[in-house]
mmCIF file of C-alpha atoms and ligand atoms in Angstrom:
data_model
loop_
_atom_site.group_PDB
_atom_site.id
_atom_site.type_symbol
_atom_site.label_atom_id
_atom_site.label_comp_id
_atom_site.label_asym_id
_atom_site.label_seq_id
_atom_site.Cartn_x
_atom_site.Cartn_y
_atom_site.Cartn_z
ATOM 1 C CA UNK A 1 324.077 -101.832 70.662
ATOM 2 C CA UNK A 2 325.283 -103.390 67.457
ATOM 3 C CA UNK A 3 325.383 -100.669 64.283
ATOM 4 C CA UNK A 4 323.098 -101.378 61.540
ATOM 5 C CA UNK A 5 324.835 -103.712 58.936
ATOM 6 C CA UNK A 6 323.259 -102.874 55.759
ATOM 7 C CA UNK A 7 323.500 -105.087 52.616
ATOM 8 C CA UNK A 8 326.190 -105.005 50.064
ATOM 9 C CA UNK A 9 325.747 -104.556 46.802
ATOM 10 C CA UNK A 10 327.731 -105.039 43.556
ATOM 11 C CA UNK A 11 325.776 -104.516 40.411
ATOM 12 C CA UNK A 12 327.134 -105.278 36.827
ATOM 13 C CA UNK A 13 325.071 -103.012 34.689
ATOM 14 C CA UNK A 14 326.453 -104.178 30.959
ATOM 15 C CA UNK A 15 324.058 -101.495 29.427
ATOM 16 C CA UNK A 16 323.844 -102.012 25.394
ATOM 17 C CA UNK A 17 327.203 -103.810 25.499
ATOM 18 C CA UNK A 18 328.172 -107.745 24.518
ATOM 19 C CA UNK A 19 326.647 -110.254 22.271
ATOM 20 C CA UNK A 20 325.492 -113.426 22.760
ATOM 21 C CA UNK A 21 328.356 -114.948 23.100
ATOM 22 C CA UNK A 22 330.418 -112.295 25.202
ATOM 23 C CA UNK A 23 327.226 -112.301 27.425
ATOM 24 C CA UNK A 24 327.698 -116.244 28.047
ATOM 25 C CA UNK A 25 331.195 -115.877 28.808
ATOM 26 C CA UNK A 26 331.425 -113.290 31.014
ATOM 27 C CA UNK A 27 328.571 -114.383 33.288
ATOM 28 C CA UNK A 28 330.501 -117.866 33.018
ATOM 29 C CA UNK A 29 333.553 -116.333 34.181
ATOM 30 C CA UNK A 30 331.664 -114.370 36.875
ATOM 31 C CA UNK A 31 329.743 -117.483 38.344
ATOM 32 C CA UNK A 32 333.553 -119.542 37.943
ATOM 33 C CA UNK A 33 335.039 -116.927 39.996
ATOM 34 C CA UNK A 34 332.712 -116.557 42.966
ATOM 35 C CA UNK A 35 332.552 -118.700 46.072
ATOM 36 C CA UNK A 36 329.804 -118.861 48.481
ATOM 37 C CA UNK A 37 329.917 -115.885 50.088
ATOM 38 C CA UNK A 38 326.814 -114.120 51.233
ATOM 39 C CA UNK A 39 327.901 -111.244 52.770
ATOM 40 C CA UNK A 40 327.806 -109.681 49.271
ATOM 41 C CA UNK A 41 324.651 -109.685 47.162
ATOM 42 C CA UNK A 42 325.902 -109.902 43.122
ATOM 43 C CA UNK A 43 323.765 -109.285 40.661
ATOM 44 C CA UNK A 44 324.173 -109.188 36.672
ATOM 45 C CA UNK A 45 322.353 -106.850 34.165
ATOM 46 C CA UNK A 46 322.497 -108.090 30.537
ATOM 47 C CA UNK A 47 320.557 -106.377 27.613
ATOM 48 C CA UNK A 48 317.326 -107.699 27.602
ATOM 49 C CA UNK A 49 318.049 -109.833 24.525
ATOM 50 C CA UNK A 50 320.500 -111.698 26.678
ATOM 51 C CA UNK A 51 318.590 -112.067 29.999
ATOM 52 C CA UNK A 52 317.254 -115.763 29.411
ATOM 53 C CA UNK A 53 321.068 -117.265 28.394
ATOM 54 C CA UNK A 54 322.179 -114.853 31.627
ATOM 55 C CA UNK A 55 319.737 -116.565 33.555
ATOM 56 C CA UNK A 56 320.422 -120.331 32.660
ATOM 57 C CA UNK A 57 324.331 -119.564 33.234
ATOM 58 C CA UNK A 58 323.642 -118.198 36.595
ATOM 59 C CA UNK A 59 321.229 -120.900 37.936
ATOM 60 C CA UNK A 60 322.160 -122.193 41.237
ATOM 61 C CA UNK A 61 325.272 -119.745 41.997
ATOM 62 C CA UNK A 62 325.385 -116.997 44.321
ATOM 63 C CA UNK A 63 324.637 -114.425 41.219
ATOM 64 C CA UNK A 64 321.390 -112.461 41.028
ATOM 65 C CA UNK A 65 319.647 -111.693 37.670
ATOM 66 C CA UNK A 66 318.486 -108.151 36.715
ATOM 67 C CA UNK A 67 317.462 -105.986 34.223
ATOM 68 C CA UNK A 68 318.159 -102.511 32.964
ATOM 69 C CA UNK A 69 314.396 -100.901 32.368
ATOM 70 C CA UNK A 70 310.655 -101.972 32.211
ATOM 71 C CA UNK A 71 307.796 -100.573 31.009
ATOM 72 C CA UNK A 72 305.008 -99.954 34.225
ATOM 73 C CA UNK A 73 302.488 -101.857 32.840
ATOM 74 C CA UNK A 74 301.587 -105.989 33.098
ATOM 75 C CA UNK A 75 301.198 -106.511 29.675
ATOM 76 C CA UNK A 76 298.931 -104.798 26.383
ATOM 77 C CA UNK A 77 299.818 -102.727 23.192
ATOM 78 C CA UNK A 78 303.071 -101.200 24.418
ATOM 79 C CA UNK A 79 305.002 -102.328 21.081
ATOM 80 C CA UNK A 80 308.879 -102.913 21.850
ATOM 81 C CA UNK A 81 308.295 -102.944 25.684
ATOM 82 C CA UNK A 82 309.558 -105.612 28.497
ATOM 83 C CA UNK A 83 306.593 -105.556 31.788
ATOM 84 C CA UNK A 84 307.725 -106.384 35.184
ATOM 85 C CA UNK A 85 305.928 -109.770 35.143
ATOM 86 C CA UNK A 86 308.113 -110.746 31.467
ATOM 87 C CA UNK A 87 311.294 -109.980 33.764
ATOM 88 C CA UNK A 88 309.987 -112.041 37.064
ATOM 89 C CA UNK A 89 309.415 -114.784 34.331
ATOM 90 C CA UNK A 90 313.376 -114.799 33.192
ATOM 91 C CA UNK A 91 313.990 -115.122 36.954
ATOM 92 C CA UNK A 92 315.314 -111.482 37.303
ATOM 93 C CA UNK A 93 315.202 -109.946 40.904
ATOM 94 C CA UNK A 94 316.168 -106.401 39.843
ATOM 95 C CA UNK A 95 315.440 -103.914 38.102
ATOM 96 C CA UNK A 96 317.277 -100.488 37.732
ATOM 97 C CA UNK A 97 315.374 -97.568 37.573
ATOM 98 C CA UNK A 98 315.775 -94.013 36.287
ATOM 99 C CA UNK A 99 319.453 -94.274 35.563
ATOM 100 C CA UNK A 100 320.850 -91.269 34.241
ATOM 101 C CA UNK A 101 321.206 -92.514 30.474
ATOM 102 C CA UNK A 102 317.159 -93.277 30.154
ATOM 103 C CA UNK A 103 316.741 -89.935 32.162
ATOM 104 C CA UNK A 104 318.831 -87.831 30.262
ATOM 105 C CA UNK A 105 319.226 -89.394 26.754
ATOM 106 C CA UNK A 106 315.825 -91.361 26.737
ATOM 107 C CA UNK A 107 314.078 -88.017 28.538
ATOM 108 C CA UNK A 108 312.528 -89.896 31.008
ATOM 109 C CA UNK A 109 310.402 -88.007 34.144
ATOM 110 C CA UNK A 110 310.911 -88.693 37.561
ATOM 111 C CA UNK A 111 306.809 -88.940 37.378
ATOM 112 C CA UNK A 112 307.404 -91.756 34.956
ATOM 113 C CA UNK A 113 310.346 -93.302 36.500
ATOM 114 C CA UNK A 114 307.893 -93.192 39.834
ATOM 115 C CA UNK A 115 305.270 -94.980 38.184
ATOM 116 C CA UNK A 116 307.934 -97.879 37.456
ATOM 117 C CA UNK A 117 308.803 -97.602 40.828
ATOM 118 C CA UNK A 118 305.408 -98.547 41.973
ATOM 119 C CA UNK A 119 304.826 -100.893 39.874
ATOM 120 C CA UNK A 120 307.915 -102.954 40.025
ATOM 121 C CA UNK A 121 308.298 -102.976 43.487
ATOM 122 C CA UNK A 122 304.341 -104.240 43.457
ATOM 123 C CA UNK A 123 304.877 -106.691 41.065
ATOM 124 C CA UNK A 124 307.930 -108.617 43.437
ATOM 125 C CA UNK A 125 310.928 -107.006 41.904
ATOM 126 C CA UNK A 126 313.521 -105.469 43.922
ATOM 127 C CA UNK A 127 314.136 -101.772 42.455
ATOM 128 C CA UNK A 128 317.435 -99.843 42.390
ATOM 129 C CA UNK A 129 316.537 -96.274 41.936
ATOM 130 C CA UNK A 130 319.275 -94.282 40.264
ATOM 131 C CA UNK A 131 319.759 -90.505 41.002
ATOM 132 C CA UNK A 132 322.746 -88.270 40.387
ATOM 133 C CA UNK A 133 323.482 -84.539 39.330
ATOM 134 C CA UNK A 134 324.960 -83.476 36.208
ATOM 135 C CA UNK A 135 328.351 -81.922 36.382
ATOM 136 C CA UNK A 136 326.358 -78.353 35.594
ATOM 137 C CA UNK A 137 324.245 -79.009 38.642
ATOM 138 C CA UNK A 138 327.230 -79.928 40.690
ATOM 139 C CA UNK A 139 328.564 -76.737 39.457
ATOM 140 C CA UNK A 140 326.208 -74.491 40.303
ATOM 141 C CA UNK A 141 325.312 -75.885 44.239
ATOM 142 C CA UNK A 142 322.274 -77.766 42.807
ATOM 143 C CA UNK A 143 323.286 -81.169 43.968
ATOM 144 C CA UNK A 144 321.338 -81.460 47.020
ATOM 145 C CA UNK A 145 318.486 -79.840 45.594
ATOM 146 C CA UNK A 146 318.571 -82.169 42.562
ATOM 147 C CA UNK A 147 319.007 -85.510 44.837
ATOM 148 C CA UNK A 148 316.313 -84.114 46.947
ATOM 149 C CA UNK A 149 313.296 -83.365 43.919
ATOM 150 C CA UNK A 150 314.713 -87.159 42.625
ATOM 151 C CA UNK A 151 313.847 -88.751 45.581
ATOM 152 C CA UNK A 152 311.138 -87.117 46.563
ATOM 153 C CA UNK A 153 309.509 -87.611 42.951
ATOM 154 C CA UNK A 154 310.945 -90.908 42.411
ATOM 155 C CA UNK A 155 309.690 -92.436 45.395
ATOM 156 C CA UNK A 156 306.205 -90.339 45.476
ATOM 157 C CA UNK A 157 303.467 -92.767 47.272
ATOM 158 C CA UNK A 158 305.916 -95.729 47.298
ATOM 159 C CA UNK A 159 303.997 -97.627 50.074
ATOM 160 C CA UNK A 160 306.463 -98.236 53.152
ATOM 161 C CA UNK A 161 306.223 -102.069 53.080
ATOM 162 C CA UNK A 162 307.476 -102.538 50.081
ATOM 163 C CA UNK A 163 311.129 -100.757 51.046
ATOM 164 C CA UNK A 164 312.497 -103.576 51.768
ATOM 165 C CA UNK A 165 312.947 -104.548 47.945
ATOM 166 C CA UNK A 166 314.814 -100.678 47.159
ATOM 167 C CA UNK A 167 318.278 -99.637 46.999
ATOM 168 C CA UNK A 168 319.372 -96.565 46.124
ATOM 169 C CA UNK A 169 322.560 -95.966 43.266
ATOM 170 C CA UNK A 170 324.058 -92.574 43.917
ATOM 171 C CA UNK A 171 325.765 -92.116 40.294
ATOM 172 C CA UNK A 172 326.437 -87.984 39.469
ATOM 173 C CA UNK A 173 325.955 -87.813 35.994
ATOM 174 C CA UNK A 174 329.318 -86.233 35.350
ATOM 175 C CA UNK A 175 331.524 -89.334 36.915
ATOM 176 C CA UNK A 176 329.489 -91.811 34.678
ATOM 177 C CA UNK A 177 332.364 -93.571 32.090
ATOM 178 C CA UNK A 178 334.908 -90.742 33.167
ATOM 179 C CA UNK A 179 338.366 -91.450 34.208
ATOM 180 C CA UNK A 180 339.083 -87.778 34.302
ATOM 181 C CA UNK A 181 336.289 -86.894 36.425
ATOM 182 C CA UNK A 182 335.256 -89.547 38.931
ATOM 183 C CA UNK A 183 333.721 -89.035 42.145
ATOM 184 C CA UNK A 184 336.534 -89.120 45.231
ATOM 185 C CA UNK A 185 335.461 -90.784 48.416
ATOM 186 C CA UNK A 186 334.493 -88.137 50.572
ATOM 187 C CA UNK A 187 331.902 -86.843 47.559
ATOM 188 C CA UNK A 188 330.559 -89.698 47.036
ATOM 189 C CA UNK A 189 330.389 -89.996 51.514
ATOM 190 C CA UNK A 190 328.441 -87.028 51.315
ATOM 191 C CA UNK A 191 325.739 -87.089 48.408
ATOM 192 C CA UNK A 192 324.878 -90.839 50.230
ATOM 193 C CA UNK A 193 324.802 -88.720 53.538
ATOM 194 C CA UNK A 194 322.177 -86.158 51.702
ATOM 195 C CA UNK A 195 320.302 -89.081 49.997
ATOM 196 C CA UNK A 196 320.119 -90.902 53.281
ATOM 197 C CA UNK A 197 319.112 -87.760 55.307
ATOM 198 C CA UNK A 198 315.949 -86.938 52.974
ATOM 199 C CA UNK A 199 314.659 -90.779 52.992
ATOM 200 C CA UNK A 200 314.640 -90.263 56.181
ATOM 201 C CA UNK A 201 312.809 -87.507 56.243
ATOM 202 C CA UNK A 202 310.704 -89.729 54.012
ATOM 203 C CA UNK A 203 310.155 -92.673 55.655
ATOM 204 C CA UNK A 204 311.319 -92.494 58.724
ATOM 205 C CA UNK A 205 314.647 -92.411 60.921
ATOM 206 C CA UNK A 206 314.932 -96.777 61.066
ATOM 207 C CA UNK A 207 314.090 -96.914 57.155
ATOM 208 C CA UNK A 208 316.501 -94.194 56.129
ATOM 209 C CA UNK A 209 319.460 -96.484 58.837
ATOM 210 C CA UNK A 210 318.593 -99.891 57.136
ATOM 211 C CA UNK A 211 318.522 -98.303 53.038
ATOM 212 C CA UNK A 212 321.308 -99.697 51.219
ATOM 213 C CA UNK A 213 322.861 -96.683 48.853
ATOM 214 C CA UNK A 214 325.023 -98.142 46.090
ATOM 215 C CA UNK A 215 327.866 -95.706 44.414
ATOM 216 C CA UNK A 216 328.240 -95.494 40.428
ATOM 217 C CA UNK A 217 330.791 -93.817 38.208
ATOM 218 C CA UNK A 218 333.746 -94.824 37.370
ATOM 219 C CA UNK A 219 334.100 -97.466 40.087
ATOM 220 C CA UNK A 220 337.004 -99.625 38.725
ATOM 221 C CA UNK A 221 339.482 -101.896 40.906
ATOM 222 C CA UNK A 222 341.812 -99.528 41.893
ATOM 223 C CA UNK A 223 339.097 -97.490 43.336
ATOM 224 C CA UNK A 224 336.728 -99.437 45.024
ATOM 225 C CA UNK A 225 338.527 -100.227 48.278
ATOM 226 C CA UNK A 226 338.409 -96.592 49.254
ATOM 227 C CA UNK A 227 334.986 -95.662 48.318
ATOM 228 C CA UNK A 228 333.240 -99.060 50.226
ATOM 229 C CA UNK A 229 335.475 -98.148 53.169
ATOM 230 C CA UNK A 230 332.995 -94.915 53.575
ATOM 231 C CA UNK A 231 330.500 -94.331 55.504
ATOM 232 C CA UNK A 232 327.161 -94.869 54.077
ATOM 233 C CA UNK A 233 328.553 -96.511 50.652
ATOM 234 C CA UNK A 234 326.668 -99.802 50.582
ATOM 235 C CA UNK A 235 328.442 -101.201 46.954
ATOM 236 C CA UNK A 236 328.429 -100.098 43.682
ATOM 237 C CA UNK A 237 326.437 -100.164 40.498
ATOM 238 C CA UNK A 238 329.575 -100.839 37.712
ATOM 239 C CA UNK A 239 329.113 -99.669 34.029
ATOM 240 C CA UNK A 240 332.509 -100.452 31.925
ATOM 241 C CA UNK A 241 334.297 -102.425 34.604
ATOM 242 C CA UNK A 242 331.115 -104.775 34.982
ATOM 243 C CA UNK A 243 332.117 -105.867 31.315
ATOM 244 C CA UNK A 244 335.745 -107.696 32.498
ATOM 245 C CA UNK A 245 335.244 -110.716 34.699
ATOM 246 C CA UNK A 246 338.664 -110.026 36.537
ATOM 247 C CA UNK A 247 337.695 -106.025 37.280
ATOM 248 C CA UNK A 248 334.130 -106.935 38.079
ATOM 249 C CA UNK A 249 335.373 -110.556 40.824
ATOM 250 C CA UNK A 250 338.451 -107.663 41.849
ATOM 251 C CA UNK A 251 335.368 -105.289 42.930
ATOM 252 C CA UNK A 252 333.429 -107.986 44.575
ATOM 253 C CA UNK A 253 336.536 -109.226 46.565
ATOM 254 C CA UNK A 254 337.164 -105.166 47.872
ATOM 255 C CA UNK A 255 333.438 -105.347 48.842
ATOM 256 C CA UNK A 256 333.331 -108.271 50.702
ATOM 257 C CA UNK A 257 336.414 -107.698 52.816
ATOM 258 C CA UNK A 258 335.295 -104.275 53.624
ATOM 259 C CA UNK A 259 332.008 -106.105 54.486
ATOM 260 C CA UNK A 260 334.135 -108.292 56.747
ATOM 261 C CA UNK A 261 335.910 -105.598 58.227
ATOM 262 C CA UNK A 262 332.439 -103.812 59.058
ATOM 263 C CA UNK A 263 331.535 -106.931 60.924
ATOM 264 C CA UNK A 264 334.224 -107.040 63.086
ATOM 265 C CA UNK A 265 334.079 -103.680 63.779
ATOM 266 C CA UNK A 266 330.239 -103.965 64.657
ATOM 267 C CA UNK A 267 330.924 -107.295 66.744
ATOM 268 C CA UNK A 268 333.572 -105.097 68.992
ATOM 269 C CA UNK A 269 331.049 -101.939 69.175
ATOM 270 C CA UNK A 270 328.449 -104.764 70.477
HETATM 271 P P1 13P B 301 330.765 -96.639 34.534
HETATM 272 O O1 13P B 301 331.176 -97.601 35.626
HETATM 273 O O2 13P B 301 331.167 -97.084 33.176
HETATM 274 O O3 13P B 301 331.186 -95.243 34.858
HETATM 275 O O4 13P B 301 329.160 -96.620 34.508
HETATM 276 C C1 13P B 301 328.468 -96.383 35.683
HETATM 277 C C2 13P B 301 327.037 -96.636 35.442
HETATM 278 O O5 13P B 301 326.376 -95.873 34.749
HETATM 279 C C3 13P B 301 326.442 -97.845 36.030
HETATM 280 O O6 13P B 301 325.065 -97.836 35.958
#
């Protein structure tokens, strides 16, 4: 039988970084640099200020629009807040959710960051839940234990047909914007192993086989080759790298021949 070959990812998240005018070039230059292939889904993340001038430079390429946060409610007196139906209406089809910055410096709650869940994934956008241990956690054997209460919070009463528009981004707190300290391979192979294992437990043995789980942390050009050649690492979610059109195209191009290579492999194990 032919292995599951689950979707690729590569995710520029430019969190409060670039202007205006940085924003139009650098999606430019990422739209410029990309050819038609599909084996590799690419998506930007602008500020929301940006999103609209993302969106128009990205019309009709292979490049995906999302954002960085929403607030779980359609619309009403939630001053300085962007609803899911706001983003569907720039033409975003992501969303990231629960990444460690709004967890940690924002103080958001898994209960909160499962209400987003819920309602984004209602509402038509495609979520990418973000969970990751801090390097205390990490420290102290409380990685799978912390993965574990994210999921299971994050993803409370999610209903199982909507799964199909979720992704998971494994990014450990401690690797986030760290050359020193970046996640090797085989640790990022094995918290996407523990994340996979407990969706399963979840939802079920064919969900937790077809769940794309992204990496994020450090993921630069030099290093991306030999995390996507892991098992279970279905892309990355970039930070600082996402910001340089030649490191972000340099990650795509390492994910798409590793997607190639996975294909081949499959088509011989068929
Ligand atoms: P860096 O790639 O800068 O480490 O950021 C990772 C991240 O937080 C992406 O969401």
């Amino acid at each position: 039988m032919r292995p599951a070959i689950r979707q690729k990812y590569v995710v520029g998240n430019w969190k409060m970084y670039t202007n205006a005018a940085e924003a139009r070039r650098l999606a430019k230059a990422v739209v410029d640099g990309m050819n038609m292939e599909e084996r590799v889904s690419v998506t930007l993340c602008p500020p929301f200020p940006y999103l609209a001038l993302v969106g128009e430079i990205i019309e009709g390429s292979r490049v995906a629009l999302g954002a960085q946060n929403l607030y779980p409610e359609k619309e009403g007196a939630f001053t300085g807040e962007v609803s899911p139906t706001m983003l569907l209406d720039l033409g975003c089809k992501y969303v990231i959710l629960g990444h460690s910055e709004r967890r940690h410096k924002l103080g958001e709650s898994d209960a909160f960051i499962n209400q987003k869940v819920k309602v984004a994934l209602a509402a038509g956008l495609d979520v990418i839940l973000c969970v990751g241990e801090t390097l205390e956690q990490r420290k102290t054997n409380q990685t799978e234990a912390l993965l574990d209460r994210q999921l299971t919070l994050g993803l409370a009463d999610v209903p199982a047909d909507s799964l199909m528009g979720l992704s998971i981004a494994y990014e450990p707190v401690w690797a986030i914007g760290n050359l020193e300290h970046h996640a090797t391979p085989q640790q990022a192979q094995d918290a996407h192993a523990v994340i996979r294992h407990r969706f399963g437990e979840m939802f079920g043995e064919k969900s937790a086989q077809t769940i794309s789980v992204q990496y994020g942390g450090s993921v630069k050009p030099d290093n991306a080759g030999a995390l996507f050649c892991r098992d279970g690492v279905d892309g990355a979610l970039i930070g600082g790298a996402s910001l340089h059109a030649d490191q972000f195209l340099a990650i795509v191009r390492a994910a798409i021949s590793m997607s190639q290579t996975q294909e081949n492999t499959a088509d011989t194990a068929a």
